[in-house]
PDB file of C-alpha atoms in Angstrom:
ATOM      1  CA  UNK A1066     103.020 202.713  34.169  1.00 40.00           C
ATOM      2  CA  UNK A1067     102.489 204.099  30.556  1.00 42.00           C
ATOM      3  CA  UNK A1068      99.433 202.294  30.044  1.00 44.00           C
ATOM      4  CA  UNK A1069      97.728 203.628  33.005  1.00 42.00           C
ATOM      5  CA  UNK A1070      98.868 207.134  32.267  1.00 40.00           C
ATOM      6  CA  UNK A1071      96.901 206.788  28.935  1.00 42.00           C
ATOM      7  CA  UNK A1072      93.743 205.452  30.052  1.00 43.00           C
ATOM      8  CA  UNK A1073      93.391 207.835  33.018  1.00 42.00           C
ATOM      9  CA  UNK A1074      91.221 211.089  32.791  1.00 43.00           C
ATOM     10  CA  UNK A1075      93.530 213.978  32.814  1.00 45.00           C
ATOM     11  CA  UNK A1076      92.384 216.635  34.922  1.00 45.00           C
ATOM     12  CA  UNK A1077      94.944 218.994  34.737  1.00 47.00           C
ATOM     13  CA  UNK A1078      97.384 219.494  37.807  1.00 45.00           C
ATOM     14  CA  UNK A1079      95.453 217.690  39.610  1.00 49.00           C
ATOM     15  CA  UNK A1080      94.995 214.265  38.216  1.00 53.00           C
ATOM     16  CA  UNK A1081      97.203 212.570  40.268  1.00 58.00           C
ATOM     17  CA  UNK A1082      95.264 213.338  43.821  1.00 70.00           C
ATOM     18  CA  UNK A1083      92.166 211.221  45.071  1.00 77.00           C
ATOM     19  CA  UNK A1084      90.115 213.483  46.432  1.00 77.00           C
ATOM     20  CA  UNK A1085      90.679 216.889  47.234  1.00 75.00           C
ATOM     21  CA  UNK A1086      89.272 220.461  48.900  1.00 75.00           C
ATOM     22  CA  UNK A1087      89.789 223.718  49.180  1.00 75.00           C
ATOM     23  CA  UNK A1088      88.882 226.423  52.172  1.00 73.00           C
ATOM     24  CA  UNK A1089      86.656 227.916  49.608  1.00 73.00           C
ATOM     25  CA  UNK A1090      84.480 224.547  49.155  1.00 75.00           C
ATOM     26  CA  UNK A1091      83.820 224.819  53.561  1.00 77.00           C
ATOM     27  CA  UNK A1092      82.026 227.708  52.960  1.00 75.00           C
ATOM     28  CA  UNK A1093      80.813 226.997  49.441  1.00 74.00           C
ATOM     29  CA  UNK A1094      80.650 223.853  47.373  1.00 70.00           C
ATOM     30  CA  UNK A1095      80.153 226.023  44.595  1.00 69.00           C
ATOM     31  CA  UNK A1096      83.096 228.383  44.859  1.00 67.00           C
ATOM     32  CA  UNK A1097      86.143 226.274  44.785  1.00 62.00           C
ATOM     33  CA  UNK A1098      88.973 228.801  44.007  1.00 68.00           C
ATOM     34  CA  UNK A1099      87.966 231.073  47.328  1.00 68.00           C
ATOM     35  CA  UNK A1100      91.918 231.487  48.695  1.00 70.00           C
ATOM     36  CA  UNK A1101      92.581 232.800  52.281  1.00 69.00           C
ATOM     37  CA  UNK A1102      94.365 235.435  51.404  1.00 69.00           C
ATOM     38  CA  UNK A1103      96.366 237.639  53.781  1.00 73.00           C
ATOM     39  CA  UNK A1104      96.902 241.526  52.023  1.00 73.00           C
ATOM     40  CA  UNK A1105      98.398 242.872  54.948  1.00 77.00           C
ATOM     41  CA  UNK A1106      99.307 242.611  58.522  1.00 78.00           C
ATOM     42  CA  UNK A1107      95.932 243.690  59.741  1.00 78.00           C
ATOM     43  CA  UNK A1108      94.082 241.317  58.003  1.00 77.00           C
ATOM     44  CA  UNK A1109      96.887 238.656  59.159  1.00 85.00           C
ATOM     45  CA  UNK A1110      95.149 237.639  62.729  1.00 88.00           C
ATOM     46  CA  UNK A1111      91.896 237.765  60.714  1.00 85.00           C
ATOM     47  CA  UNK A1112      92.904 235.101  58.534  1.00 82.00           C
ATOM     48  CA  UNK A1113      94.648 232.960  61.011  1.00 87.00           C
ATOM     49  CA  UNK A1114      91.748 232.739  62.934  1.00 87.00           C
ATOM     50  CA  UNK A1115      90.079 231.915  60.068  1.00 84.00           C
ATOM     51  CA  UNK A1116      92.030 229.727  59.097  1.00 83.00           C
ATOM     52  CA  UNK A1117      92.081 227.967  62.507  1.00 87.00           C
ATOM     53  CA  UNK A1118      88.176 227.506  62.180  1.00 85.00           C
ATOM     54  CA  UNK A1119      88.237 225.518  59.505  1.00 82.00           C
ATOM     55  CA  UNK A1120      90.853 223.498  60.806  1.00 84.00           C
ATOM     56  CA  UNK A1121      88.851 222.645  63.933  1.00 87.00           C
ATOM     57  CA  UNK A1122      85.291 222.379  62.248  1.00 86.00           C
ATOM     58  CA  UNK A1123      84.283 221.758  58.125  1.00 84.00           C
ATOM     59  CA  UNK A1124      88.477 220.546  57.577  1.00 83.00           C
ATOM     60  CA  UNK A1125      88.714 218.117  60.366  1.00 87.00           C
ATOM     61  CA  UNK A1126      84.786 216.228  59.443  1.00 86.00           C
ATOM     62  CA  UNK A1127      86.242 216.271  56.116  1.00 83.00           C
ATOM     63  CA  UNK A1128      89.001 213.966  57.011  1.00 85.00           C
ATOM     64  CA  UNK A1129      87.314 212.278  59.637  1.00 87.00           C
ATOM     65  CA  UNK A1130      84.896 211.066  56.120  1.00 84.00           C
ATOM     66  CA  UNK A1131      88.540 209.682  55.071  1.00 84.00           C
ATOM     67  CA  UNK A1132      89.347 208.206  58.039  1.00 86.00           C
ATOM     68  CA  UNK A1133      90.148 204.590  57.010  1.00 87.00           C
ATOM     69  CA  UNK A1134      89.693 202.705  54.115  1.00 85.00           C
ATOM     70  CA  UNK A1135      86.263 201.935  54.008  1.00 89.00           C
ATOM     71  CA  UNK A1136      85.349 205.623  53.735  1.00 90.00           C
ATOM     72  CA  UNK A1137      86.895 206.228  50.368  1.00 90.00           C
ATOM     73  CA  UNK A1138      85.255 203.335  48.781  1.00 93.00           C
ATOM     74  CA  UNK A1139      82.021 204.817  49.733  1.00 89.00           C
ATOM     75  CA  UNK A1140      82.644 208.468  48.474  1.00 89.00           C
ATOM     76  CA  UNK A1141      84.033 206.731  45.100  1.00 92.00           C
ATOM     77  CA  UNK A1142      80.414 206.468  44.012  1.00 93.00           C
ATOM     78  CA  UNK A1143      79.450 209.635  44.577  1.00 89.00           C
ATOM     79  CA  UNK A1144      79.773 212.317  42.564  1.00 85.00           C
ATOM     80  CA  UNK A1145      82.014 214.871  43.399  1.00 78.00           C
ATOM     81  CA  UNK A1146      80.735 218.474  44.079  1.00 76.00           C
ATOM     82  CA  UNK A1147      84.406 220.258  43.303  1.00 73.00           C
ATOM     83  CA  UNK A1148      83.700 218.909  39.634  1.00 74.00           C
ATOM     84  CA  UNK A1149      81.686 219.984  36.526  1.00 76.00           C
ATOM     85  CA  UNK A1150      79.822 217.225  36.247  1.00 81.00           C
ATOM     86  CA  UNK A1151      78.314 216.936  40.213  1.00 83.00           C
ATOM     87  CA  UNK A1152      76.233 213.635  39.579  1.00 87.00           C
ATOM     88  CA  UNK A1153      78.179 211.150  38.759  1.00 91.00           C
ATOM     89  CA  UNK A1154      80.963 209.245  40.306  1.00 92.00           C
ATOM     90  CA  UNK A1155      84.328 211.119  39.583  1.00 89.00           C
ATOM     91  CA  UNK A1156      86.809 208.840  37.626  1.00 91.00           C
ATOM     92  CA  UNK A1157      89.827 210.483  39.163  1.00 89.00           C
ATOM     93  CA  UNK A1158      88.785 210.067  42.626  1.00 90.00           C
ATOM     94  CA  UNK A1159      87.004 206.108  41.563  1.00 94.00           C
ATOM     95  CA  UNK A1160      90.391 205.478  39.872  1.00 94.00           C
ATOM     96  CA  UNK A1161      92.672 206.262  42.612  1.00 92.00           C
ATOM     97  CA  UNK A1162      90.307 204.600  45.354  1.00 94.00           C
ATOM     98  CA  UNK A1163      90.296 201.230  43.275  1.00 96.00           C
ATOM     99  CA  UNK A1164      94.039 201.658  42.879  1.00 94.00           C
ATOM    100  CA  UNK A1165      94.414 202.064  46.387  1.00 93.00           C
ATOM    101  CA  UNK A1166      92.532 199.154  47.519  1.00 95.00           C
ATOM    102  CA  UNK A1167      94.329 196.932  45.292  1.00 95.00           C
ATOM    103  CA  UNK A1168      97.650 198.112  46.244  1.00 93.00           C
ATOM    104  CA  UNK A1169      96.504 197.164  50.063  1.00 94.00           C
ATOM    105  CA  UNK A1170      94.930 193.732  49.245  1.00 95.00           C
ATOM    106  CA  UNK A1171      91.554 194.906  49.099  1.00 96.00           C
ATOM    107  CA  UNK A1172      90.549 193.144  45.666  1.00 97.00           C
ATOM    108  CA  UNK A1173      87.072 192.188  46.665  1.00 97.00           C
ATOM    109  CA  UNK A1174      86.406 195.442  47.591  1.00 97.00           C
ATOM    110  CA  UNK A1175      87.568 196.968  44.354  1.00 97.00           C
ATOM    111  CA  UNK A1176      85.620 193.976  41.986  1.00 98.00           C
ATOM    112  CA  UNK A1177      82.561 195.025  43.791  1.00 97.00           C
ATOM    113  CA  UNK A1178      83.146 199.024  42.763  1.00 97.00           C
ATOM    114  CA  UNK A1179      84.253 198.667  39.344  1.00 97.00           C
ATOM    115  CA  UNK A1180      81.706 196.004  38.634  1.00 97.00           C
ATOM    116  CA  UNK A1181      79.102 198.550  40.095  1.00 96.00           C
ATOM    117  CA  UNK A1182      80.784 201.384  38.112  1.00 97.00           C
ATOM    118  CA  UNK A1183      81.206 199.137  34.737  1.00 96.00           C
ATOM    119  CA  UNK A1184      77.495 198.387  35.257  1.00 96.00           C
ATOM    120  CA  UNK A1185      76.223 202.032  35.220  1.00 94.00           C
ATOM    121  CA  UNK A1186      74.668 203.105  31.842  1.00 92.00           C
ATOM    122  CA  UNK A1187      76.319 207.115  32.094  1.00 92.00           C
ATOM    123  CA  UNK A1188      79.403 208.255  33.213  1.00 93.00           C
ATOM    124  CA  UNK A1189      80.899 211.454  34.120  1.00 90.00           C
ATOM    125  CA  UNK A1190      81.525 213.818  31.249  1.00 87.00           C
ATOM    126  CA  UNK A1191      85.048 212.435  30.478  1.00 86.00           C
ATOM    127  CA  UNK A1192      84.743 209.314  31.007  1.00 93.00           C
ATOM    128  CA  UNK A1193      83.216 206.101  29.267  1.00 94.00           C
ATOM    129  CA  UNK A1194      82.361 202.297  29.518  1.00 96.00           C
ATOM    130  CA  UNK A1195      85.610 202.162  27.269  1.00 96.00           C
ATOM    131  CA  UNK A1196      87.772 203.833  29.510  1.00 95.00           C
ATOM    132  CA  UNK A1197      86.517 202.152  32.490  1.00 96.00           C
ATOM    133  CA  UNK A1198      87.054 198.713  30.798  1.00 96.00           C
ATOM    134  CA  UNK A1199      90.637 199.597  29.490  1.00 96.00           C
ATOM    135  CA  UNK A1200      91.776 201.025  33.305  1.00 96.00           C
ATOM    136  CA  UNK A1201      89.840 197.207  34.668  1.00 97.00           C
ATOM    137  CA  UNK A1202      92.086 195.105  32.306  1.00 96.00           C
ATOM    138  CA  UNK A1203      95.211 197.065  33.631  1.00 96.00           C
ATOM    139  CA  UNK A1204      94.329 196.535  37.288  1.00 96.00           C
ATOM    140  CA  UNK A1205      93.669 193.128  36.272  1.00 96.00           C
ATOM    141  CA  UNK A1206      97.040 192.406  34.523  1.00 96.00           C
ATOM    142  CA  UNK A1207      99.215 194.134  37.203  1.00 95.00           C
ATOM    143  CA  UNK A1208      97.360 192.763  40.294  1.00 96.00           C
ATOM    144  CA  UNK A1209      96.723 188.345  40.070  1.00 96.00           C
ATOM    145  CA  UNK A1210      94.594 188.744  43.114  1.00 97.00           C
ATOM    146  CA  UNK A1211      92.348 191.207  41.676  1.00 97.00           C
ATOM    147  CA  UNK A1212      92.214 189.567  38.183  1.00 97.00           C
ATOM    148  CA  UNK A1213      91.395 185.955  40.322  1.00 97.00           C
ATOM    149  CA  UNK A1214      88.270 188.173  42.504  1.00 97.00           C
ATOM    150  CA  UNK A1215      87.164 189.877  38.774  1.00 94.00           C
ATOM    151  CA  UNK A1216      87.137 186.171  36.791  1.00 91.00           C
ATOM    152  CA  UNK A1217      89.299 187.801  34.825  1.00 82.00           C
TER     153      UNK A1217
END
């Protein structure tokens, strides 16, 4: 597992997650550290109903868009808008989705997105057509089936 470790983006805490939002991004893509925060007892049925809206509404569509597998394979190309760079595709999210799908016998799936992303001519601010190579030949050495799809 080292050698993925060392060819994965670090992102902080939260390198490890696929994809990920928080109450703040519902109400504003652009304000991703707004907390529901409860500063006393009145404000407590405030923030559950609050709270509760989300659930119901902006939460629930945003796991309905991660419903199955498919979905995240999609979103992989996209850029991310809880990241700096908004445009293109976030590796963390890319990385985990192509880990995924290999780890559920989905290499075809994953050749087609990491050809597509080895393909592109820019990449998201901390990322590179090196990186993105080295994390391919680890996929490819720790998964036959993917390595047979990939040619390599």
């Amino acid at each position: 597992m080292g050698e993925i470790a060392e060819i994965v983006p670090q992102s902080g805490f939260r390198n490890a997650e696929i994809d990920v939002a928080t109450f703040g991004y519902f109400d504003d893509p652009n304000d991703v550290y707004c907390r529901l925060y409860v500063g006393s007892e009145a404000s407590l049925d405030y923030m559950v109903s609050k709270f509760m809206d989300y659930v119901h509404g902006p939460a629930a569509r945003w796991f309905d868009d991660r419903g199955s597998l498919d979905k995240p394979f999609s979103l992989a190309t996209q850029g991310n808008p809880m990241r700096v760079d908004t445009l293109n595709p976030d590796p963390t999210r890319l990385r985990g989705v192509a880990t995924l799908g290999v780890a559920n016998d989905r290499p075809e799936a994953v050749a087609d997105l990491m050809q597509w992303y080895l393909s592109r001519s820019e990449f998201h601010h901390w990322d590179s057509f090196e990186r993105v190579s080295a994390f391919d030949a680890v996929l490819a050495s720790r998964y036959p089936s993917y390595a047979r799809v990939r040619g390599i």
